[in-house]
PDB file of C-alpha atoms in Angstrom:
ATOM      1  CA  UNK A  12      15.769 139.949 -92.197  1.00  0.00           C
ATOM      2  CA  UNK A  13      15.588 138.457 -95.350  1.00  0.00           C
ATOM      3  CA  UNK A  14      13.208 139.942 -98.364  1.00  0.00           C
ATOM      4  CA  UNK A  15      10.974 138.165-100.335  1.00  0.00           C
ATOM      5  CA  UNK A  16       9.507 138.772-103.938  1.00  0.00           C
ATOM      6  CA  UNK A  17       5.463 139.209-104.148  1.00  0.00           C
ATOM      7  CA  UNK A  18       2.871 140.035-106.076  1.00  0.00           C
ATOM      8  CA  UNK A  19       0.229 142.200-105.372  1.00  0.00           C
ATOM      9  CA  UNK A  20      -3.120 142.692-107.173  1.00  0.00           C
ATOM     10  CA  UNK A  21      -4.740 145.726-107.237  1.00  0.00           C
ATOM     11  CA  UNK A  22      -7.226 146.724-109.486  1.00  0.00           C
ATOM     12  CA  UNK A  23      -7.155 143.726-111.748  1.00  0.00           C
ATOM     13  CA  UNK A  24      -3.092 144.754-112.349  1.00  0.00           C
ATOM     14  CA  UNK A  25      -0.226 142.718-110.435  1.00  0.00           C
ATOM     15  CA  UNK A  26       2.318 144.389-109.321  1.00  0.00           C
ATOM     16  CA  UNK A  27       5.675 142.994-107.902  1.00  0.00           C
ATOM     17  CA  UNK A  28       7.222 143.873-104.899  1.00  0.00           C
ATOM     18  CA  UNK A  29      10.565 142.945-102.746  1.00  0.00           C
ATOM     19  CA  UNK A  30       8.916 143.254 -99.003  1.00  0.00           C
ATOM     20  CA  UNK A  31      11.002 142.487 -95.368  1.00  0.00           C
ATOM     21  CA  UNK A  32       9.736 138.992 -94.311  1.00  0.00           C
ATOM     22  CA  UNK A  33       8.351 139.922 -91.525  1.00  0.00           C
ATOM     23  CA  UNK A  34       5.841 142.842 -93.500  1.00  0.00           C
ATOM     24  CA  UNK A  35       4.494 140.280 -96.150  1.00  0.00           C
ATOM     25  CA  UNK A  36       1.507 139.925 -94.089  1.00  0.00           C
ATOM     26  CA  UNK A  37       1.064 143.081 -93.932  1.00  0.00           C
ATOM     27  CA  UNK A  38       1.499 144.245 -97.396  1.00  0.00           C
ATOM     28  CA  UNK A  39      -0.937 141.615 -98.535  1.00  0.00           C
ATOM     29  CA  UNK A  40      -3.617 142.907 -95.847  1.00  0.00           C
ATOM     30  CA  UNK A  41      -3.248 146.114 -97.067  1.00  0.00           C
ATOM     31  CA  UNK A  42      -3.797 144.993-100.687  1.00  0.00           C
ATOM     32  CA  UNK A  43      -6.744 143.061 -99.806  1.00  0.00           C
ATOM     33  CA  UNK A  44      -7.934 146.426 -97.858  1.00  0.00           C
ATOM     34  CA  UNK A  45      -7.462 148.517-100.859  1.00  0.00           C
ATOM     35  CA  UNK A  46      -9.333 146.155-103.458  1.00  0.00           C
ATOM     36  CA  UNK A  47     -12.311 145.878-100.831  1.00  0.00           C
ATOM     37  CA  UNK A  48     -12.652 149.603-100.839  1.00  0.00           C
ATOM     38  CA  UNK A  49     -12.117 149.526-104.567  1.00  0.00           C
ATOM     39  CA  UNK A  50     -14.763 147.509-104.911  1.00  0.00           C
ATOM     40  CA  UNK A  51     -16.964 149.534-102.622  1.00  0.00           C
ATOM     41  CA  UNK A  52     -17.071 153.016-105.028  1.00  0.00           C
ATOM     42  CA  UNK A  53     -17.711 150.459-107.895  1.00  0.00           C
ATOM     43  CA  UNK A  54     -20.555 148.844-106.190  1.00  0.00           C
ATOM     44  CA  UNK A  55     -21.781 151.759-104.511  1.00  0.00           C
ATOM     45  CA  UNK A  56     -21.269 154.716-106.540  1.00  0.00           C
ATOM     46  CA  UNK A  57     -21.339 152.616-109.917  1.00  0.00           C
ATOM     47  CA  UNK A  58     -18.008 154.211-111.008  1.00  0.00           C
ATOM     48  CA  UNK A  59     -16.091 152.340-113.857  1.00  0.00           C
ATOM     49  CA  UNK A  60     -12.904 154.059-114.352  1.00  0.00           C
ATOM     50  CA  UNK A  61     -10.135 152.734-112.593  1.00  0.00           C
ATOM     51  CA  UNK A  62      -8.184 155.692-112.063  1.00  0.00           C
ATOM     52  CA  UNK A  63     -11.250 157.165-110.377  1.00  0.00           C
ATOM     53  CA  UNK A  64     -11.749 154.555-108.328  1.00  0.00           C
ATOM     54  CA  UNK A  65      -8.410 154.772-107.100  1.00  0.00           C
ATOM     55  CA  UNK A  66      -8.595 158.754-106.480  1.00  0.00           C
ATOM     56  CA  UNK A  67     -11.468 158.123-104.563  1.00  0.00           C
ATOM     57  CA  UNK A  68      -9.422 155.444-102.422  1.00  0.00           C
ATOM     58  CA  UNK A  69      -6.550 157.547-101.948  1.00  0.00           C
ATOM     59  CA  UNK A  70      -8.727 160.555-101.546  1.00  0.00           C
ATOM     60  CA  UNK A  71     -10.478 158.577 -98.221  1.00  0.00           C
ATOM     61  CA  UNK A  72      -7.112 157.339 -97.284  1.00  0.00           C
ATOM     62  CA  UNK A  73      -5.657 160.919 -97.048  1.00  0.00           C
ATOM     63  CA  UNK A  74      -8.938 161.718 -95.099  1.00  0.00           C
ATOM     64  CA  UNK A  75      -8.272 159.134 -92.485  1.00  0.00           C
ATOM     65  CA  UNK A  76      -4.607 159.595 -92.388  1.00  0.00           C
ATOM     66  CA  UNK A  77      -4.994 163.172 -91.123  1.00  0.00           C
ATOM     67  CA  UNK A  78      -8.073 162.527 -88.674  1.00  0.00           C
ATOM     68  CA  UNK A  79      -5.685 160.202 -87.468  1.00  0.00           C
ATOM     69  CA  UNK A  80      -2.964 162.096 -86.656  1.00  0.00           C
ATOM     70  CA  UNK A  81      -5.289 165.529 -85.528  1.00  0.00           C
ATOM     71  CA  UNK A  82      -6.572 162.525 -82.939  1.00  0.00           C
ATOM     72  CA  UNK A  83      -2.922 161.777 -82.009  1.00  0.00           C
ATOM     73  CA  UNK A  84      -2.091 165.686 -81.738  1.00  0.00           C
ATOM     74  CA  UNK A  85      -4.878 166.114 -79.716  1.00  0.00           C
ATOM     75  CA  UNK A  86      -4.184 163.055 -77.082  1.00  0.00           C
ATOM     76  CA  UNK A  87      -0.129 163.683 -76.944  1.00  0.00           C
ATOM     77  CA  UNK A  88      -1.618 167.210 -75.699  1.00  0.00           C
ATOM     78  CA  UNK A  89      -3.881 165.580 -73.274  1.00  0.00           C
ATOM     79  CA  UNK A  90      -0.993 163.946 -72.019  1.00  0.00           C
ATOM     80  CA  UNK A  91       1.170 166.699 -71.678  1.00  0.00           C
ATOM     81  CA  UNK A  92      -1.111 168.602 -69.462  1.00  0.00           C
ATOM     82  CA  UNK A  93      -1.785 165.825 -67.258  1.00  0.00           C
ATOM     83  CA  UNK A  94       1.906 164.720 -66.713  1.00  0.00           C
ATOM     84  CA  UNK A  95       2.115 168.650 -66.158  1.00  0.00           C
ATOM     85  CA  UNK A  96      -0.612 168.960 -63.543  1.00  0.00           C
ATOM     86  CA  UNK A  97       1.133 165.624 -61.898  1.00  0.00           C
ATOM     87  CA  UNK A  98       4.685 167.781 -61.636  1.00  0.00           C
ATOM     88  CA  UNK A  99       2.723 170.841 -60.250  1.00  0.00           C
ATOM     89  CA  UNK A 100       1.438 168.015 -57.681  1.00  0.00           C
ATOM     90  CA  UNK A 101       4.436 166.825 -56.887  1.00  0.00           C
ATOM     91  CA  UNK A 102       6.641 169.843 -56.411  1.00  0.00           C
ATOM     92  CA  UNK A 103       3.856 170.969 -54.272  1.00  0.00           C
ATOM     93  CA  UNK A 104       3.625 167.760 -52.283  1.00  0.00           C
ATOM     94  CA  UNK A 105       7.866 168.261 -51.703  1.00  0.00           C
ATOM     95  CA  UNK A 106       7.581 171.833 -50.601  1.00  0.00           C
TER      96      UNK A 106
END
């Protein structure tokens, strides 16, 4: 696992980074993501300010982060009840 140094631009700044190999494409996906999106609130919402356009990015972020994970919550529970009603099943089917 060797690391490489990058740079990543993101809002007209570079900044340097020492990334696994293997995450590089990654990391430069995610950059590309982020100055899409960037450019989205400019475009759309005609905001100039760089620091607010990168609020409103992280702001969204946050917002899909935790849908994300309430989605997760709410299938690992779906789960558990069904693995549940397929032991209830079971024990009945070895009474």
């Amino acid at each position: 696992m060797s690391e490489l140094s990058i740079k990543i631009r993101i809002a007209e700044r570079e900044y340097p980074m020492r990334v696994k190999e293997e995450e590089e494409e990654r990391i430069r996906a995610v950059g590309k993501i982020l100055n899409e999106r960037l450019r989205f609130y400019k475009d759309q919402f005609g905001i100039q300010d760089k620091q607010d356009l990168l609020a409103m990015v992280a702001f969204e972020t946050m917002a899909e982060k935790v849908k994300l994970e309430d989605e997760h919550s709410s299938h690992v529970s779906q789960v558990d009840q069904q693995l549940n009603l397929l032991d209830d099943l079971l024990s009945a089917v070895n009474k």
